[in-house]
GROMACS .gro file of C-alpha atoms in nm:
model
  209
    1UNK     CA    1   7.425   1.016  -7.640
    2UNK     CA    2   7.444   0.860  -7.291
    3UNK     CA    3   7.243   0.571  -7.232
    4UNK     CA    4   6.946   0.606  -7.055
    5UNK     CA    5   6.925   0.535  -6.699
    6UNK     CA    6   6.756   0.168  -6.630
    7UNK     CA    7   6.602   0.233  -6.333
    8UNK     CA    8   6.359   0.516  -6.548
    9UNK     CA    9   6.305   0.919  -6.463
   10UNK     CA   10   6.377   1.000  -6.109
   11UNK     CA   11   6.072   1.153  -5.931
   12UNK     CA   12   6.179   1.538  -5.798
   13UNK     CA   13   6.168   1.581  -5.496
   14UNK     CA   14   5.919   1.789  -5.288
   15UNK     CA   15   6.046   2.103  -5.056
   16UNK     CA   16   6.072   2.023  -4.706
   17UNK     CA   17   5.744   2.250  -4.667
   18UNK     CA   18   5.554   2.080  -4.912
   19UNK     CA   19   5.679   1.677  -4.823
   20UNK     CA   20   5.296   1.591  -4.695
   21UNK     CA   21   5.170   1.599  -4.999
   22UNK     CA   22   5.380   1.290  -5.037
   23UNK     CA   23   5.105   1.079  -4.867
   24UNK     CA   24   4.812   1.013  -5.130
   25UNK     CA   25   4.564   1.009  -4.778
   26UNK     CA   26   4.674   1.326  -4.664
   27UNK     CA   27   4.668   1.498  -5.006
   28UNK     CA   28   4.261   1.380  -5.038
   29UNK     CA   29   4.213   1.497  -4.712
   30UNK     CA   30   4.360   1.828  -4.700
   31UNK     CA   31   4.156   1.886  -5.043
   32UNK     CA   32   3.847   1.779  -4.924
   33UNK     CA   33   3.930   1.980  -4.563
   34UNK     CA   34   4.043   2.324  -4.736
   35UNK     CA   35   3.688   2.309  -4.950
   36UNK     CA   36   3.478   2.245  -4.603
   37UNK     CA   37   3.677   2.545  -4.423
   38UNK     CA   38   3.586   2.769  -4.711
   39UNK     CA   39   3.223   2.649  -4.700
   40UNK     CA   40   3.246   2.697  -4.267
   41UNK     CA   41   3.387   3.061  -4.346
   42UNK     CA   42   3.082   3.138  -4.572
   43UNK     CA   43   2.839   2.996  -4.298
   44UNK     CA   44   2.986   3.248  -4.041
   45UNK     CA   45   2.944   3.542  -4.301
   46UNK     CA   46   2.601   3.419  -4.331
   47UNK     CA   47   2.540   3.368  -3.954
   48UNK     CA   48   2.648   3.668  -3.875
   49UNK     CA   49   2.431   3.859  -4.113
   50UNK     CA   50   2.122   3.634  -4.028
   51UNK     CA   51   2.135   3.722  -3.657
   52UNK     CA   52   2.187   4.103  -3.708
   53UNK     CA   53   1.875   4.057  -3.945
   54UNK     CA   54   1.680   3.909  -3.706
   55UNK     CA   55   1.751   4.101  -3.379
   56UNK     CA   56   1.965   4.423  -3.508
   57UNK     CA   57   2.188   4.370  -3.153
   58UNK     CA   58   2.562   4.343  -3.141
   59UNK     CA   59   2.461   4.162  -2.777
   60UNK     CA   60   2.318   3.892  -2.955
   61UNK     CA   61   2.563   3.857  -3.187
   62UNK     CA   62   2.834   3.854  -2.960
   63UNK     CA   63   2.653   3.606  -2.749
   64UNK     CA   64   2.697   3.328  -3.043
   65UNK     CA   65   3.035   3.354  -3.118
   66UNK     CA   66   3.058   3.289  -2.752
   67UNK     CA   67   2.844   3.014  -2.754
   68UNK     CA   68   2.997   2.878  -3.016
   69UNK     CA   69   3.381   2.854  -2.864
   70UNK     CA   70   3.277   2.816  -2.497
   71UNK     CA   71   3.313   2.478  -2.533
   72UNK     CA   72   3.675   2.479  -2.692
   73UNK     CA   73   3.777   2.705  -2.388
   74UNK     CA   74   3.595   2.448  -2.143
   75UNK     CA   75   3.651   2.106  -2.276
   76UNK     CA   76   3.924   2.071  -2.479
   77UNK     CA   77   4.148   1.887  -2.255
   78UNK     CA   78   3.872   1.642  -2.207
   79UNK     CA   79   3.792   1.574  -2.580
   80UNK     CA   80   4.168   1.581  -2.709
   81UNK     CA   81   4.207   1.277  -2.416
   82UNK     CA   82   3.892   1.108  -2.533
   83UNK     CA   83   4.000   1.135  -2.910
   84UNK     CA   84   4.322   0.938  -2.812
   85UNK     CA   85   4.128   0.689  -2.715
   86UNK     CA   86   3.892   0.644  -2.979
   87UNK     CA   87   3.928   0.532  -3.368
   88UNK     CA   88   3.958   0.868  -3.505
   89UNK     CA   89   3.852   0.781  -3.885
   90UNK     CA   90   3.472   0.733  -3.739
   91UNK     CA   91   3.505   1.010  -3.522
   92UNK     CA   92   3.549   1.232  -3.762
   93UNK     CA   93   3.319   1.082  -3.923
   94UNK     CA   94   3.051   1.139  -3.630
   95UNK     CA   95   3.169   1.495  -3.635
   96UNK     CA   96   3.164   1.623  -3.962
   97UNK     CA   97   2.863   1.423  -4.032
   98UNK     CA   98   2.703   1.627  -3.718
   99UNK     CA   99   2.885   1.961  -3.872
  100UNK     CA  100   2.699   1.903  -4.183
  101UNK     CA  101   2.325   1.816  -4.019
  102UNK     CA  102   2.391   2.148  -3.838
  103UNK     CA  103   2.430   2.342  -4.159
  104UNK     CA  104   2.156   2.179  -4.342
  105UNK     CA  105   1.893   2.270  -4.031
  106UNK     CA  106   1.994   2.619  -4.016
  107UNK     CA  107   1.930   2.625  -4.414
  108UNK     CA  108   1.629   2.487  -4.432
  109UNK     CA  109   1.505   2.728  -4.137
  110UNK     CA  110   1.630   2.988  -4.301
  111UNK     CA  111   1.470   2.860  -4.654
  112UNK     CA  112   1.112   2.781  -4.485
  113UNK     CA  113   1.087   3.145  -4.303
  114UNK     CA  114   1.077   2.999  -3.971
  115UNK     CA  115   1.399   3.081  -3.832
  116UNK     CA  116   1.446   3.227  -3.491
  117UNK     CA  117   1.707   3.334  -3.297
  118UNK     CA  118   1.711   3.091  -3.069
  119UNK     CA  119   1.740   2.817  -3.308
  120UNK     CA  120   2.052   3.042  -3.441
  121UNK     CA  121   2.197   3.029  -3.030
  122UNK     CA  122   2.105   2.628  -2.996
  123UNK     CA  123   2.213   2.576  -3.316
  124UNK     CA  124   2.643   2.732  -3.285
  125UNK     CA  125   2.613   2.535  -3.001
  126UNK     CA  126   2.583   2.231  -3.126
  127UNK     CA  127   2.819   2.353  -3.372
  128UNK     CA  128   3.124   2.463  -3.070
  129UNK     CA  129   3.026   2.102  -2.925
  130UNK     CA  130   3.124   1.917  -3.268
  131UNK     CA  131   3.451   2.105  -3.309
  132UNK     CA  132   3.605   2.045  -2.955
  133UNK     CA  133   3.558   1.712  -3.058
  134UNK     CA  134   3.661   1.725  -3.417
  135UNK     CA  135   3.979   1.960  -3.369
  136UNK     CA  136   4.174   1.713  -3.173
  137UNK     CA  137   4.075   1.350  -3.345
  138UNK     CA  138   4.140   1.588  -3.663
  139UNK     CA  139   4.524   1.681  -3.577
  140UNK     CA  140   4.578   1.369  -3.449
  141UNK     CA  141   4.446   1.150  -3.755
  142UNK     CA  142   4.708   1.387  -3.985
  143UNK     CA  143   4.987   1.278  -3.797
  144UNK     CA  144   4.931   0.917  -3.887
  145UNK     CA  145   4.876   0.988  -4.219
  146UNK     CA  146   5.218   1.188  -4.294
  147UNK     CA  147   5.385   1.006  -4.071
  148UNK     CA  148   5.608   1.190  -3.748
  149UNK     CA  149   5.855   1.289  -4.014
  150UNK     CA  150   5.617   1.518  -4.241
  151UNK     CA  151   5.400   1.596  -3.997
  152UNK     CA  152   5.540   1.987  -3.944
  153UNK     CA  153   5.487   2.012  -4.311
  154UNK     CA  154   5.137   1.860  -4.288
  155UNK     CA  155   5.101   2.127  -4.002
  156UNK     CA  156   5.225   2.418  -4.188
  157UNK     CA  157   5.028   2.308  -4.495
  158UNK     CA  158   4.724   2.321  -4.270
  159UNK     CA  159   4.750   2.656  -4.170
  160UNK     CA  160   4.819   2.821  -4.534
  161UNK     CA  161   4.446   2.584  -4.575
  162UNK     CA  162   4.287   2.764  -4.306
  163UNK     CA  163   4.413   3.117  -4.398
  164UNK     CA  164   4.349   3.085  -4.776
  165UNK     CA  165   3.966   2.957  -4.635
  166UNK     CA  166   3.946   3.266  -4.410
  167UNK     CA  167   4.038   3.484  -4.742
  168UNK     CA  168   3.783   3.282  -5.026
  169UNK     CA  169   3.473   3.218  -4.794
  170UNK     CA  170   3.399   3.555  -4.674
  171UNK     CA  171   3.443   3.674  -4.998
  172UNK     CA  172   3.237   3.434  -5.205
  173UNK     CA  173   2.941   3.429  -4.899
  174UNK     CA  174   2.935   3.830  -4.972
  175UNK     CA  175   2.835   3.724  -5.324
  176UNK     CA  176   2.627   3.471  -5.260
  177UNK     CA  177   2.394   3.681  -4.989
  178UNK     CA  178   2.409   3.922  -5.220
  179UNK     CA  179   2.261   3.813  -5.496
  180UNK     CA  180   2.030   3.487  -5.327
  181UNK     CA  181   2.045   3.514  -4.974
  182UNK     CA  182   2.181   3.367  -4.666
  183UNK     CA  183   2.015   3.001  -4.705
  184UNK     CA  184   2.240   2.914  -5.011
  185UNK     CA  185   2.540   2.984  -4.805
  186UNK     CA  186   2.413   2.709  -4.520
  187UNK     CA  187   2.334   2.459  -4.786
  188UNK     CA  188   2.682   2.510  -4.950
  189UNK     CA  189   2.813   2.430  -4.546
  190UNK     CA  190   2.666   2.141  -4.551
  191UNK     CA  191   2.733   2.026  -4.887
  192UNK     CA  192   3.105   2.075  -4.852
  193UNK     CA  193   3.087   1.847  -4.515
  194UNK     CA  194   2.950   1.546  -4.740
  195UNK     CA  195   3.286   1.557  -4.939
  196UNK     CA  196   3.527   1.551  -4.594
  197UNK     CA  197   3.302   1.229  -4.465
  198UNK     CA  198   3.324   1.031  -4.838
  199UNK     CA  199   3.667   1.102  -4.849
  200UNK     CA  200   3.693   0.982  -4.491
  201UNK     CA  201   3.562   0.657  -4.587
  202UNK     CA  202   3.785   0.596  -4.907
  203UNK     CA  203   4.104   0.655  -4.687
  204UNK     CA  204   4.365   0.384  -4.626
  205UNK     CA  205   4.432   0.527  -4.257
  206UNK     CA  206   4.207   0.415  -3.985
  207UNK     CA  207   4.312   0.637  -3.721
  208UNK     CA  208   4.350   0.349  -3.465
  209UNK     CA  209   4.288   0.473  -3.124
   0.00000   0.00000   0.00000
């Protein structure tokens, strides 16, 4: 037999799409971010139901989702400049925590009966406000985690996240209204935020402005 190679097994290597998951940060991340896009999907199943509960208008439903990304449209050449500019680990921090608070209000309206649909309009505000802010500290953070080498990888490995989320959460808030209603769906939201801000905290990157 030939003798065994000193320097131990050699580690196969990763396709060139798949190279992010080289970084241990990024691989906690993206795990912790693909479970809190699922949970955001099933919050806009639920959403979306709620408001057509409450007021029966396509209007007013309409009039969220616009609420909602008005800000993106408006201000994300602001916020992407500001996120440079800031340490992006406790920005993200500030934003999912704010993502999560959101989610947890609309629940527990939802759970005490005294929901309105106002609270539903201020409410996806709040929410388009956090993301503008979020989206860009949030691309920007994974490049310094992968690194500029892996960082299409990281990007293309974000996307098949986001899709796969789009697929799962609808499907699994269907259920869920189904069979309990549209506050479990909100709490879920908010739940899966908690588990993006304590990985945030346990990772090695700082996100240095």
């Amino acid at each position: 037999m030939p003798p065994a190679d000193a320097r131990g097994p050699r580690s196969v290597p990763l396709p060139h799409g798949l190279r992010a998951l080289r970084h241990a940060d990024y691989r906690r991340f993206a795990l912790a971010q693909l479970v809190a896009q699922v949970g955001s999907w099933m919050q806009t199943v639920a959403q979306s139901w709620l408001v057509l509960q409450l007021t029966g208008s396509p209007l007013k439903l309409g009039l969220i989702s616009t609420l909602q990304f008005s800000p993106v449209l408006l201000f994300s050449v602001v916020t992407g400049a500001v996120a440079d500019r800031l340490p992006k680990r406790r920005l993200l921090v500030a934003t999912q925590s704010t993502l999560a608070g959101q989610a947890l209000l609309l629940a527990l309206l939802v759970a005490t009966g005294h929901v309105e649909y106002w609270h539903v309009a201020v409410l996806g505000l709040l929410l388009g406000f956090a993301n503008v802010v979020d989206q860009p500290a949030r691309q920007s953070f994974v490049m310094e985690m992968t690194g500029k080498d892996d960082v299409g990888s990281a990007v293309a490995l974000n996307s098949a996240s986001f899709n796969a989320a789009r697929i799962v959460g609808p499907a699994v808030a269907g259920v869920l209204i189904g069979r309990l209603g549209v506050a479990p769906a909100f709490f879920v939201n908010c739940a899966s935020f908690f588990g993006v801000i304590v990985t945030l905290l346990r990772l090695q990157a700082r996100g240095l402005p």
